[in-house]
Amino acid sequence: MKKIKKWMIVVAAILIILVNIIGFKWVEFKEKGSIKIVLIPKSVSSDFEFWQTVMQGAELAAKEENAILEVKGALLEKDIETQKQALKEAIDEKADVIIIAAADTKALIELIEEAQAKKITVLTVDSKTEGIENIQHVATNNIEAARALTQYMASAIEEGGEVAMVSFVEGTGTAKEREQGYKEEMQRHPFLKMHPTVYCEGTVQGSYKVTKELLKKYPNLKGIIGANQQSTDGICDAVQELGLTGKIKVVGFDSSNTIIYALEKDVIDAIIVQKPFNMGYLAVKNGLEVYRGKKIPEFIDTGYKFIDKETLYLIENQKLLYPIIK
Amino acid sequence: MKKGLKTRTLREKIFSYFFTLIMSIILILDGFFLYKITTVTEKNAHSYSYEIIKQLGRNVESYVEYMKQVSWVLSQDSEIRSMLKKEVIGELVYEMPTLEQFKMNANIANDIESIIVFGTNGVRLVDNDQYKIKNYINVEEMDWYKEAIHANGNFVVSLSHIQNYIENNDTWVFSVSRSIIDKKTKEVLGVMLIDMSYKKLADICNQITLGNTGYVYIMSQNKDIIYHPQQQLIYSGLKSENLTSVQQKVEGSFMEKEDKTKLVTVHTLPEIGWTVVGVSYFNEFMLSMTNILLTIGVISLICVVLSLIVAGQISQEISKPILELEDIMSQVEKGDLSVNIDIETNTKEIQNLSGSLHTMLWEIRALLRKIKENETDLRKSELKVLQAQINPHFLYNALDTIIWLGERKENDKVVLMTSALAKYFRLSLSKGAEVIPLFNEIEHIKYYLQIQKIRYEEKLNYSIRIDPNIYEYLTVKIILQPLVENAIYHGIKDKDEEGFIFIEGHKEGDNVILSVQDNGKGMTKEQMETILTRPISLAITKGGVAIKNVHQRIQVYFGQEYGLSYQSELGKGTKVTVTIPALTEWEGGK
């Protein structure tokens, strides 16, 4: 009889242990649901539709995955110090996944390596860093997009001539890549003369200024390519003001009201729009995959869309041009 | 016992049976609940989301329906019609107070972005002049315009789009358009366009919660998506909706298996031609189920623990008295018959069993006592027989008689007496055998009577009549001598007249009947009744071998149905009859 009592105690003990294990697993499961993701875009300004759309995509993915998303960063794209600060905070907060759009290819290397040492999954979105191994990059294939845009411009300038690029911040990954793609494609068109790239420091005003200077310096310029939204905005303003509509082929990256108006008015011929929503969405999705230990390719292409006057108001293009419902 | 079966204690068996029983009940119940909860949850999920989607559909419908009425009233407005019939050169934008009034009145929820009438004559009627209509685009190319013309005065709802005919505007709208037709000439005067806030529609759809990650989208008749919260993903091909099966379903809900099981609920609004579709993830409905499952699991575990305790208790309760019985039996087995069977139980069977055991033990004890008694009795009687064999009293008397005869010089009688005595003793000893042929027994009694005849002379007369056929049968030795002795001492000795003893023997059926009859003083009834039952010790003190001893020995050797029987009459004499079986062989000679 004593034997059986002992046996019962053993069974009861096993049951209690089982209950505890199940309970802990449950709690673990619940906690696993709340993976913390920090997104650090180049700008958190609500005026910056591109980054707002990236955030929307990221938010949707986080909601689907039942993860917590926190966005932090600088208001201005070139504010590298604030971005560093944000990254430092994210590391201190013990985020599980950090998704960062590097404002500079080199400035963040140390911090990112620190995060990786602390077993934090780090991904770059839109703009990448240089010299860090084992980091996934979610972005538009900028080289390919720049080549496509350049090719369109080249074929529009049938008679040949001089061409220049207005870029934004020197040293940023995207600027480098777009310039690379542009230059690669230009080599395939010997009848086009390539002038040195100018930089607008990421503002419309700056671009307007440098474009005007450019047009003054090279009066025979036949084509201008804008490397991002601000650059293209400024180009459109300058070209329109100088009454050069139709005389100069303008192509550029990204869209804005100015650019769309310019498209309607034939100031600009074509634009390439990126898919910021996809960028945010895919960055979070892939970030979680990496976090869960899955192998994914180093580069995730989020795609781009080529838009001209004809395709401007196709419904799917409208969605890209006006990503935020107002 | 069967091979391969392990011996188990009763307690273990009862315990395991009960435990198995309770466990299987728990498992069956759990399974049943699981099944039930799953089906009920699934059913609820279906009806719940259908109700929500229907409610949403009603909201959207009433919202659009109202606009339909507004557009109809406006299209009938004579002021507007007259404006559209004016002849103008180029384009004329005109702000109409009627439109503004209507917009003000209808716009309770602030969801009308603009009301514009595009006249075929170039007149543009607007609700206010805050916005500028782009003069460089052709509205006749636009879908909402073409559809309105095609619908011929009927109401048309467009897909969502940007208000691209207004300068610097990036507001998302969906349009309600209607062509205005001249009643007489049937000529198209223009198209009225009411732009409704798309954000409001999106908000209505987003307000709906279908679990954590469920969502609602709206599809047009032509399988175009009017609203989808993940429209970007759909255009990029990152996500797709099975619009065909939605369109086929028309109404109700179905399950769609992808990497997660989706519950797709469809509700069609026939007035507008839209289909409201709710998509929810089934596992989220099951989330509340997981809670229930956890509860069931915990309760089951408690039940298991309880069943362990109860099974333990029951098995102990049942097996305890049996174990006690087992203890008692093992004590009995060791030879302790005096154990006390005192088991506290209210189980009838156990009570019966212990009662029977108690009776059995009691009887065994009684039997043992009896066997012991018999043994001592037998030993004593054997001792008596031994005594009888060399009865000193008898020997003394016989020798006395011989001396007396010698003194009287009666040499013949001395010789006869001595020879008879010698033969008598030899027969008494009978070489140690207890069972002897009847012939020897008769010889033995003859010598005895010869001796006694010499002593008592005329006072003792006797006659022996034995059927020679019975000589061969066997008998216990020295049974007649005590009877004859008794007859002499108690029947004849004190009598004045001559005594007579008659010994007879014959076969009767399977038995041999011997009788000793005297004509002595006889016995009272009491004497007769007690002669065979009174304690043997009394007989010993009186000397001689008791009659009872003869009776007992016959019964011990041949069985209860044999022995002595008495007939007596006071003053007339006594007759003792000996009944023994007619046996010629004796086994197991003691």
Short mmCIF file of C-alpha atoms in Angstrom, two decimals, chain B residues 97-539:
data_model
loop_
_atom_site.label_atom_id
_atom_site.label_comp_id
_atom_site.label_asym_id
_atom_site.label_seq_id
_atom_site.Cartn_x
_atom_site.Cartn_y
_atom_site.Cartn_z
CA PRO B 97 -25.08 77.78 -55.51
CA THR B 98 -27.54 74.88 -56.02
CA LEU B 99 -24.69 72.41 -56.12
CA GLU B 100 -23.07 73.94 -53.09
CA GLN B 101 -26.38 73.84 -51.26
CA PHE B 102 -26.83 70.23 -52.12
CA LYS B 103 -23.34 69.40 -51.10
CA MET B 104 -23.87 71.19 -47.80
CA ASN B 105 -27.12 69.34 -47.14
CA ALA B 106 -26.02 65.91 -48.22
CA ASN B 107 -22.61 66.16 -46.73
CA ILE B 108 -23.47 65.30 -43.18
CA ALA B 109 -20.53 63.00 -42.80
CA ASN B 110 -18.25 65.30 -44.80
CA ASP B 111 -17.71 62.59 -47.34
CA ILE B 112 -18.51 64.36 -50.59
CA GLU B 113 -15.36 65.80 -52.05
CA SER B 114 -16.90 67.61 -54.99
CA ILE B 115 -19.92 67.86 -57.24
CA ILE B 116 -19.07 68.79 -60.79
CA VAL B 117 -21.20 68.82 -63.91
CA PHE B 118 -19.29 68.56 -67.17
CA GLY B 119 -21.50 69.95 -69.94
CA THR B 120 -21.06 68.89 -73.53
CA ASN B 121 -21.28 72.59 -74.40
CA GLY B 122 -18.10 73.30 -72.44
CA VAL B 123 -19.81 74.53 -69.29
CA ARG B 124 -18.30 73.26 -66.06
CA LEU B 125 -20.63 73.63 -63.10
CA VAL B 126 -18.80 73.32 -59.76
CA ASP B 127 -19.95 73.41 -56.14
CA ASN B 128 -17.29 75.94 -55.27
CA ASP B 129 -14.37 77.63 -56.94
CA GLN B 130 -11.79 76.61 -54.36
CA TYR B 131 -10.32 74.13 -56.78
CA LYS B 132 -9.26 74.53 -60.36
CA ILE B 133 -10.28 72.11 -63.04
CA LYS B 134 -7.38 71.26 -65.29
CA ASN B 135 -8.12 72.76 -68.68
CA TYR B 136 -5.55 70.66 -70.50
CA ILE B 137 -7.08 67.24 -70.03
CA ASN B 138 -9.95 65.57 -71.79
CA VAL B 139 -12.57 64.23 -69.38
CA GLU B 140 -14.36 62.42 -72.18
CA GLU B 141 -11.52 59.92 -72.12
CA MET B 142 -12.13 59.06 -68.53
CA ASP B 143 -13.85 55.87 -67.46
CA TRP B 144 -16.50 57.45 -65.28
CA TYR B 145 -17.51 59.74 -68.18
CA LYS B 146 -17.67 56.99 -70.74
CA GLU B 147 -19.59 54.69 -68.41
CA ALA B 148 -22.11 57.41 -67.55
CA ILE B 149 -22.78 58.06 -71.23
CA HIS B 150 -23.08 54.36 -71.82
CA ALA B 151 -25.49 53.92 -68.91
CA ASN B 152 -27.80 56.43 -70.59
CA GLY B 153 -29.00 58.40 -67.63
CA ASN B 154 -28.56 55.69 -65.12
CA PHE B 155 -26.43 55.80 -62.08
CA VAL B 156 -22.81 54.55 -62.32
CA VAL B 157 -20.28 53.91 -59.60
CA SER B 158 -16.65 54.05 -60.62
CA LEU B 159 -13.51 52.47 -59.25
CA SER B 160 -11.33 54.42 -56.89
CA HIS B 161 -9.05 56.97 -58.47
CA ILE B 162 -7.23 60.21 -57.93
CA GLN B 163 -9.13 63.42 -58.76
CA ASN B 164 -6.82 63.96 -61.67
CA TYR B 165 -9.04 66.57 -63.33
CA ILE B 166 -8.42 68.98 -60.49
CA GLU B 167 -5.13 70.76 -60.24
CA ASN B 168 -2.73 69.94 -57.42
CA ASN B 169 -5.03 67.38 -56.02
CA ASP B 170 -4.04 64.00 -54.76
CA THR B 171 -7.28 63.06 -53.07
CA TRP B 172 -8.49 59.50 -53.56
CA VAL B 173 -12.16 59.31 -54.47
CA PHE B 174 -14.67 56.99 -56.00
CA SER B 175 -17.20 58.60 -58.26
CA VAL B 176 -20.92 58.44 -58.69
CA SER B 177 -21.69 59.68 -62.18
CA ARG B 178 -24.85 60.08 -64.21
CA SER B 179 -25.39 61.51 -67.65
CA ILE B 180 -27.94 64.28 -68.01
CA ILE B 181 -30.13 63.75 -71.07
CA ASP B 182 -32.41 66.25 -72.70
CA LYS B 183 -35.96 64.97 -72.30
CA LYS B 184 -37.12 66.06 -75.74
CA THR B 185 -34.15 65.62 -78.03
CA LYS B 186 -32.64 62.69 -76.08
CA GLU B 187 -29.34 64.47 -76.50
CA VAL B 188 -26.66 64.16 -73.83
CA LEU B 189 -26.33 67.51 -72.10
CA GLY B 190 -23.50 66.52 -69.84
CA VAL B 191 -22.27 64.25 -67.09
CA MET B 192 -22.66 64.91 -63.42
CA LEU B 193 -19.83 63.66 -61.24
CA ILE B 194 -20.10 63.31 -57.49
CA ASP B 195 -16.75 62.41 -55.98
CA MET B 196 -17.02 60.58 -52.72
CA SER B 197 -14.22 60.37 -50.25
CA TYR B 198 -12.42 57.09 -50.73
CA LYS B 199 -10.85 57.50 -47.32
CA LYS B 200 -14.32 57.37 -45.74
CA LEU B 201 -14.99 54.11 -47.51
CA ALA B 202 -11.61 52.79 -46.44
CA ASP B 203 -12.37 53.88 -42.89
CA ILE B 204 -15.70 52.07 -42.93
CA CYS B 205 -13.94 48.94 -44.10
CA ASN B 206 -11.04 49.33 -41.70
CA GLN B 207 -13.32 49.78 -38.73
CA ILE B 208 -14.37 46.20 -39.09
CA THR B 209 -12.38 43.82 -37.01
CA LEU B 210 -12.18 40.28 -38.20
CA GLY B 211 -9.79 38.85 -35.70
CA ASN B 212 -6.35 40.41 -35.43
CA THR B 213 -5.27 40.28 -39.03
CA GLY B 214 -8.53 39.83 -40.90
CA TYR B 215 -9.59 42.49 -43.37
CA VAL B 216 -12.35 43.54 -45.71
CA TYR B 217 -12.12 44.34 -49.39
CA ILE B 218 -14.62 45.43 -52.00
CA MET B 219 -14.81 44.07 -55.50
CA SER B 220 -16.71 45.44 -58.47
CA GLN B 221 -18.88 43.48 -60.89
CA ASN B 222 -15.96 43.27 -63.30
CA LYS B 223 -13.73 41.71 -60.70
CA ASP B 224 -11.84 44.96 -60.20
CA ILE B 225 -10.81 45.71 -56.69
CA ILE B 226 -12.44 48.89 -55.43
CA TYR B 227 -10.94 48.81 -52.03
CA HIS B 228 -8.29 46.57 -50.54
CA PRO B 229 -6.12 47.42 -47.56
CA GLN B 230 -3.21 45.67 -49.23
CA GLN B 231 -3.82 46.99 -52.71
CA GLN B 232 -0.14 47.72 -53.19
CA LEU B 233 0.78 44.12 -52.50
CA ILE B 234 -1.84 42.93 -54.94
CA TYR B 235 -0.59 45.19 -57.73
CA SER B 236 2.94 44.02 -57.03
CA GLY B 237 1.87 40.42 -57.19
CA LEU B 238 2.97 39.80 -53.61
CA LYS B 239 -0.55 38.92 -52.73
CA SER B 240 -3.56 37.71 -54.62
CA GLU B 241 -7.21 37.19 -53.92
CA ASN B 242 -9.21 34.43 -55.48
CA LEU B 243 -11.74 36.77 -57.08
CA THR B 244 -13.27 34.12 -59.30
CA SER B 245 -14.39 31.90 -56.46
CA VAL B 246 -15.63 34.98 -54.62
CA GLN B 247 -17.74 35.95 -57.61
CA GLN B 248 -19.07 32.44 -57.90
CA LYS B 249 -20.01 32.35 -54.25
CA VAL B 250 -22.11 35.58 -54.47
CA GLU B 251 -23.38 35.16 -50.90
CA GLY B 252 -22.16 33.29 -47.85
CA SER B 253 -18.77 32.04 -46.80
CA PHE B 254 -16.19 29.45 -47.70
CA MET B 255 -12.84 28.24 -46.52
CA GLU B 256 -9.71 28.74 -48.54
CA LYS B 257 -6.57 26.80 -47.75
CA GLU B 258 -3.29 28.56 -48.31
CA ASP B 259 -0.43 28.45 -45.86
CA LYS B 260 -3.06 29.52 -43.37
CA THR B 261 -6.71 28.60 -43.57
CA LYS B 262 -8.72 31.63 -44.60
CA LEU B 263 -12.40 32.15 -44.00
CA VAL B 264 -13.73 34.18 -46.90
CA THR B 265 -17.14 35.76 -46.42
CA VAL B 266 -18.94 37.20 -49.41
CA HIS B 267 -21.87 39.61 -49.51
CA THR B 268 -23.05 41.15 -52.75
CA LEU B 269 -24.78 44.51 -52.99
CA PRO B 270 -27.01 44.16 -56.05
CA GLU B 271 -27.94 47.86 -56.21
CA ILE B 272 -24.38 49.00 -56.64
CA GLY B 273 -22.95 45.82 -58.07
CA TRP B 274 -20.25 45.67 -55.48
CA THR B 275 -19.23 42.66 -53.51
CA VAL B 276 -18.04 43.07 -49.96
CA VAL B 277 -15.57 40.36 -49.02
CA GLY B 278 -14.30 39.65 -45.53
CA VAL B 279 -11.17 37.63 -45.10
CA SER B 280 -10.29 36.32 -41.69
CA TYR B 281 -7.74 33.83 -40.53
CA PHE B 282 -9.34 30.79 -39.09
CA ASN B 283 -6.62 30.19 -36.54
CA GLU B 284 -7.54 33.48 -34.90
CA PHE B 285 -11.03 32.25 -34.24
CA MET B 286 -9.38 29.18 -32.83
CA LEU B 287 -7.33 31.33 -30.49
CA SER B 288 -10.23 31.63 -28.09
CA MET B 289 -10.54 27.90 -28.53
CA THR B 290 -6.98 27.43 -27.36
CA ASN B 291 -8.02 29.06 -24.11
CA ILE B 292 -10.90 26.63 -23.76
CA LEU B 293 -8.56 23.79 -24.65
CA LEU B 294 -6.16 24.89 -21.97
CA THR B 295 -9.00 24.96 -19.46
CA ILE B 296 -10.12 21.51 -20.55
CA GLY B 297 -6.55 20.32 -20.28
CA VAL B 298 -6.20 21.67 -16.76
CA ILE B 299 -9.54 20.20 -15.71
CA SER B 300 -8.57 16.88 -17.25
CA LEU B 301 -5.32 16.92 -15.32
CA ILE B 302 -7.18 17.64 -12.11
CA CYS B 303 -9.52 14.76 -12.95
CA VAL B 304 -6.55 12.49 -13.54
CA VAL B 305 -5.08 13.40 -10.16
CA LEU B 306 -8.48 12.92 -8.54
CA SER B 307 -8.91 9.60 -10.29
CA LEU B 308 -5.52 8.52 -9.00
CA ILE B 309 -6.56 9.35 -5.48
CA VAL B 310 -10.02 7.82 -5.81
CA ALA B 311 -8.71 4.68 -7.52
CA GLY B 312 -6.12 4.36 -4.78
CA GLN B 313 -8.77 4.79 -2.11
CA ILE B 314 -11.20 2.32 -3.70
CA SER B 315 -8.55 -0.31 -4.28
CA GLN B 316 -7.42 0.04 -0.68
CA GLU B 317 -10.99 -0.16 0.61
CA ILE B 318 -11.72 -3.33 -1.33
CA SER B 319 -8.43 -5.09 -0.87
CA LYS B 320 -7.88 -4.30 2.80
CA PRO B 321 -10.20 -6.95 4.34
CA ILE B 322 -9.01 -9.48 1.79
CA LEU B 323 -5.44 -8.72 2.70
CA GLU B 324 -6.36 -9.17 6.35
CA LEU B 325 -8.00 -12.50 5.53
CA GLU B 326 -4.84 -13.43 3.70
CA ASP B 327 -2.83 -12.60 6.80
CA ILE B 328 -5.09 -14.73 8.95
CA MET B 329 -4.92 -17.59 6.49
CA SER B 330 -1.17 -17.52 6.47
CA GLN B 331 -1.21 -17.67 10.27
CA VAL B 332 -3.58 -20.64 10.04
CA GLU B 333 -1.26 -22.15 7.48
CA LYS B 334 1.54 -21.93 10.00
CA GLY B 335 -0.60 -23.95 12.38
CA ASP B 336 -2.12 -21.34 14.59
CA LEU B 337 -5.74 -22.42 14.71
CA SER B 338 -6.60 -20.15 17.59
CA VAL B 339 -6.39 -16.89 15.58
CA ASN B 340 -9.18 -14.45 16.00
CA ILE B 341 -11.02 -13.67 12.77
CA ASP B 342 -12.05 -10.13 13.44
CA ILE B 343 -12.31 -8.17 10.18
CA GLU B 344 -13.98 -4.80 10.15
CA THR B 345 -15.88 -4.54 6.92
CA ASN B 346 -19.33 -3.81 5.66
CA THR B 347 -18.89 -5.90 2.54
CA LYS B 348 -21.37 -8.77 2.62
CA GLU B 349 -19.14 -11.22 0.74
CA ILE B 350 -16.18 -10.59 2.98
CA GLN B 351 -18.41 -10.91 6.04
CA ASN B 352 -19.71 -14.25 4.74
CA LEU B 353 -16.26 -15.43 3.87
CA SER B 354 -14.81 -14.57 7.25
CA GLY B 355 -17.89 -16.10 8.93
CA SER B 356 -17.40 -19.35 7.03
CA LEU B 357 -13.74 -19.34 7.83
CA HIS B 358 -14.59 -18.78 11.44
CA THR B 359 -16.99 -21.74 11.48
CA MET B 360 -14.50 -23.88 9.64
CA LEU B 361 -11.73 -23.12 12.08
CA TRP B 362 -14.08 -23.76 14.98
CA GLU B 363 -15.01 -27.14 13.53
CA ILE B 364 -11.42 -28.04 12.85
CA ARG B 365 -10.62 -27.21 16.43
CA ALA B 366 -13.51 -29.34 17.71
CA LEU B 367 -12.49 -32.23 15.49
CA LEU B 368 -8.91 -32.02 16.66
CA ARG B 369 -10.08 -32.02 20.25
CA LYS B 370 -12.20 -35.07 19.56
CA ILE B 371 -9.36 -36.88 17.85
CA LYS B 372 -7.16 -36.18 20.83
CA GLU B 373 -9.81 -37.46 23.19
CA ASN B 374 -10.29 -40.61 21.15
CA GLU B 375 -6.61 -41.19 21.14
CA THR B 376 -6.28 -40.97 24.90
CA ASP B 377 -9.35 -43.13 25.33
CA LEU B 378 -7.94 -45.73 23.03
CA ARG B 379 -4.63 -45.69 24.77
CA LYS B 380 -6.31 -46.08 28.11
CA SER B 381 -8.45 -48.95 26.91
CA GLU B 382 -5.43 -50.63 25.41
CA LEU B 383 -3.78 -50.25 28.77
CA LYS B 384 -6.87 -51.80 30.28
CA VAL B 385 -6.72 -54.70 27.90
CA LEU B 386 -3.12 -55.14 28.85
CA GLN B 387 -4.19 -55.12 32.45
CA ALA B 388 -6.93 -57.57 31.64
CA GLN B 389 -4.42 -59.85 29.98
CA ILE B 390 -2.61 -60.24 33.23
CA ASN B 391 -5.33 -59.37 35.65
CA PRO B 392 -3.52 -59.78 38.96
CA HIS B 393 -6.71 -60.05 40.84
CA PHE B 394 -7.86 -62.89 38.69
CA LEU B 395 -4.44 -64.51 38.83
CA TYR B 396 -4.34 -64.19 42.60
CA ASN B 397 -7.76 -65.75 42.94
CA ALA B 398 -6.87 -68.52 40.54
CA LEU B 399 -3.65 -69.29 42.38
CA ASP B 400 -5.52 -69.18 45.67
CA THR B 401 -7.91 -71.74 44.29
CA ILE B 402 -5.00 -73.91 43.13
CA ILE B 403 -3.42 -73.78 46.60
CA TRP B 404 -6.72 -74.61 48.11
CA LEU B 405 -7.18 -77.52 45.72
CA GLY B 406 -3.67 -78.67 46.45
CA GLU B 407 -4.26 -78.70 50.16
CA ARG B 408 -7.32 -80.82 49.57
CA LYS B 409 -5.15 -83.09 47.45
CA GLU B 410 -7.42 -82.75 44.48
CA ASN B 411 -4.61 -83.22 42.09
CA ASP B 412 -6.76 -83.67 39.00
CA LYS B 413 -8.38 -80.35 39.53
CA VAL B 414 -5.04 -78.69 40.18
CA VAL B 415 -3.78 -80.00 36.89
CA LEU B 416 -6.95 -78.91 35.09
CA MET B 417 -6.89 -75.50 36.70
CA THR B 418 -3.25 -74.86 36.01
CA SER B 419 -3.50 -76.03 32.44
CA ALA B 420 -6.60 -73.90 31.88
CA LEU B 421 -4.86 -70.86 33.41
CA ALA B 422 -1.87 -71.33 31.22
CA LYS B 423 -4.00 -71.65 28.07
CA TYR B 424 -6.11 -68.71 29.15
CA PHE B 425 -3.09 -66.43 29.44
CA ARG B 426 -1.57 -67.63 26.21
CA LEU B 427 -4.78 -66.80 24.39
CA SER B 428 -4.98 -63.48 26.21
CA LEU B 429 -1.63 -62.47 24.83
CA SER B 430 -2.45 -63.82 21.36
CA LYS B 431 1.06 -62.90 20.18
CA GLY B 432 0.22 -59.20 20.39
CA ALA B 433 -2.53 -59.26 17.74
CA GLU B 434 -5.55 -57.16 18.52
CA VAL B 435 -7.84 -58.81 16.02
CA ILE B 436 -8.16 -62.57 16.32
CA PRO B 437 -10.35 -65.28 14.85
CA LEU B 438 -13.58 -65.81 16.70
CA PHE B 439 -12.51 -69.38 17.42
CA ASN B 440 -9.67 -68.16 19.62
CA GLU B 441 -12.02 -65.79 21.41
CA ILE B 442 -14.42 -68.67 22.11
CA GLU B 443 -11.49 -70.83 23.35
CA HIS B 444 -10.42 -67.96 25.55
CA ILE B 445 -13.84 -67.64 27.17
CA LYS B 446 -14.07 -71.41 27.57
CA TYR B 447 -10.82 -71.51 29.62
CA TYR B 448 -11.96 -68.58 31.62
CA LEU B 449 -15.26 -70.27 32.45
CA GLN B 450 -13.38 -73.52 33.31
CA ILE B 451 -11.31 -71.62 35.84
CA GLN B 452 -14.30 -69.84 37.26
CA LYS B 453 -16.28 -73.11 37.38
CA ILE B 454 -13.60 -74.70 39.54
CA ARG B 455 -13.80 -71.70 41.84
CA TYR B 456 -17.53 -71.32 42.10
CA GLU B 457 -18.39 -75.00 41.74
CA GLU B 458 -22.13 -75.55 41.67
CA LYS B 459 -22.92 -71.91 41.94
CA LEU B 460 -21.89 -71.28 38.35
CA ASN B 461 -23.38 -73.16 35.46
CA TYR B 462 -22.81 -72.24 31.86
CA SER B 463 -23.52 -73.29 28.36
CA ILE B 464 -21.81 -72.23 25.09
CA ARG B 465 -23.56 -72.65 21.81
CA ILE B 466 -21.65 -71.24 18.87
CA ASP B 467 -22.37 -71.93 15.25
CA PRO B 468 -19.08 -73.46 14.02
CA ASN B 469 -19.51 -71.60 10.75
CA ILE B 470 -18.62 -68.32 12.40
CA TYR B 471 -15.30 -69.49 13.84
CA GLU B 472 -13.43 -68.15 10.90
CA TYR B 473 -14.69 -64.59 11.30
CA LEU B 474 -12.51 -62.06 13.02
CA THR B 475 -13.14 -60.15 16.20
CA VAL B 476 -11.42 -57.74 18.55
CA LYS B 477 -9.89 -59.82 21.27
CA ILE B 478 -11.13 -60.09 24.83
CA ILE B 479 -14.65 -58.92 24.38
CA LEU B 480 -16.53 -61.83 25.86
CA GLN B 481 -14.41 -62.21 28.99
CA PRO B 482 -15.36 -58.80 30.43
CA LEU B 483 -19.02 -59.50 29.69
CA VAL B 484 -18.87 -62.90 31.37
CA GLU B 485 -16.89 -61.49 34.28
CA ASN B 486 -19.50 -58.82 34.68
CA ALA B 487 -22.25 -61.42 34.58
CA ILE B 488 -20.50 -63.47 37.29
CA TYR B 489 -19.65 -60.61 39.62
CA HIS B 490 -22.69 -58.47 39.28
CA GLY B 491 -25.27 -61.05 38.27
CA ILE B 492 -24.57 -64.32 39.98
CA LYS B 493 -21.96 -63.88 42.75
CA ASP B 494 -24.32 -62.40 45.33
CA LYS B 495 -27.16 -64.69 44.40
CA ASP B 496 -28.23 -67.58 46.65
CA GLU B 497 -29.48 -69.86 43.92
CA GLU B 498 -27.43 -71.32 41.10
CA GLY B 499 -26.30 -68.92 38.46
CA PHE B 500 -26.45 -69.72 34.80
CA ILE B 501 -24.59 -68.15 31.93
CA PHE B 502 -25.55 -68.83 28.34
CA ILE B 503 -23.23 -67.87 25.52
CA GLU B 504 -24.55 -68.03 22.00
CA GLY B 505 -23.19 -67.06 18.56
CA HIS B 506 -24.46 -67.05 14.99
CA LYS B 507 -24.34 -65.20 11.71
CA GLU B 508 -27.08 -62.81 10.85
CA GLY B 509 -26.82 -61.32 7.39
CA ASP B 510 -23.38 -59.69 7.13
CA ASN B 511 -23.00 -59.55 10.86
CA VAL B 512 -21.95 -61.95 13.55
CA ILE B 513 -24.12 -61.86 16.65
CA LEU B 514 -22.76 -63.02 19.98
CA SER B 515 -24.75 -62.88 23.19
CA VAL B 516 -24.05 -63.44 26.89
CA GLN B 517 -27.11 -64.08 28.98
CA ASP B 518 -27.35 -64.53 32.73
CA ASN B 519 -30.10 -65.11 35.16
CA GLY B 520 -28.73 -62.71 37.69
CA LYS B 521 -30.26 -59.79 39.47
CA GLY B 522 -30.65 -57.74 36.35
CA MET B 523 -30.33 -53.97 35.97
CA THR B 524 -32.46 -50.93 36.49
CA LYS B 525 -33.32 -48.83 33.51
CA GLU B 526 -30.84 -46.11 34.56
CA GLN B 527 -28.06 -48.62 34.90
CA MET B 528 -28.83 -49.95 31.46
CA GLU B 529 -28.72 -46.48 29.94
CA THR B 530 -25.50 -45.42 31.59
CA ILE B 531 -23.56 -48.62 31.29
CA LEU B 532 -22.26 -47.75 27.82
CA THR B 533 -21.77 -44.03 28.37
CA ARG B 534 -20.37 -43.46 31.83
CA PRO B 535 -16.77 -42.27 31.97
CA ILE B 536 -14.17 -44.92 31.65
CA SER B 537 -12.21 -43.72 34.66
CA LEU B 538 -15.00 -44.94 36.96
CA ALA B 539 -14.70 -48.37 35.55
#
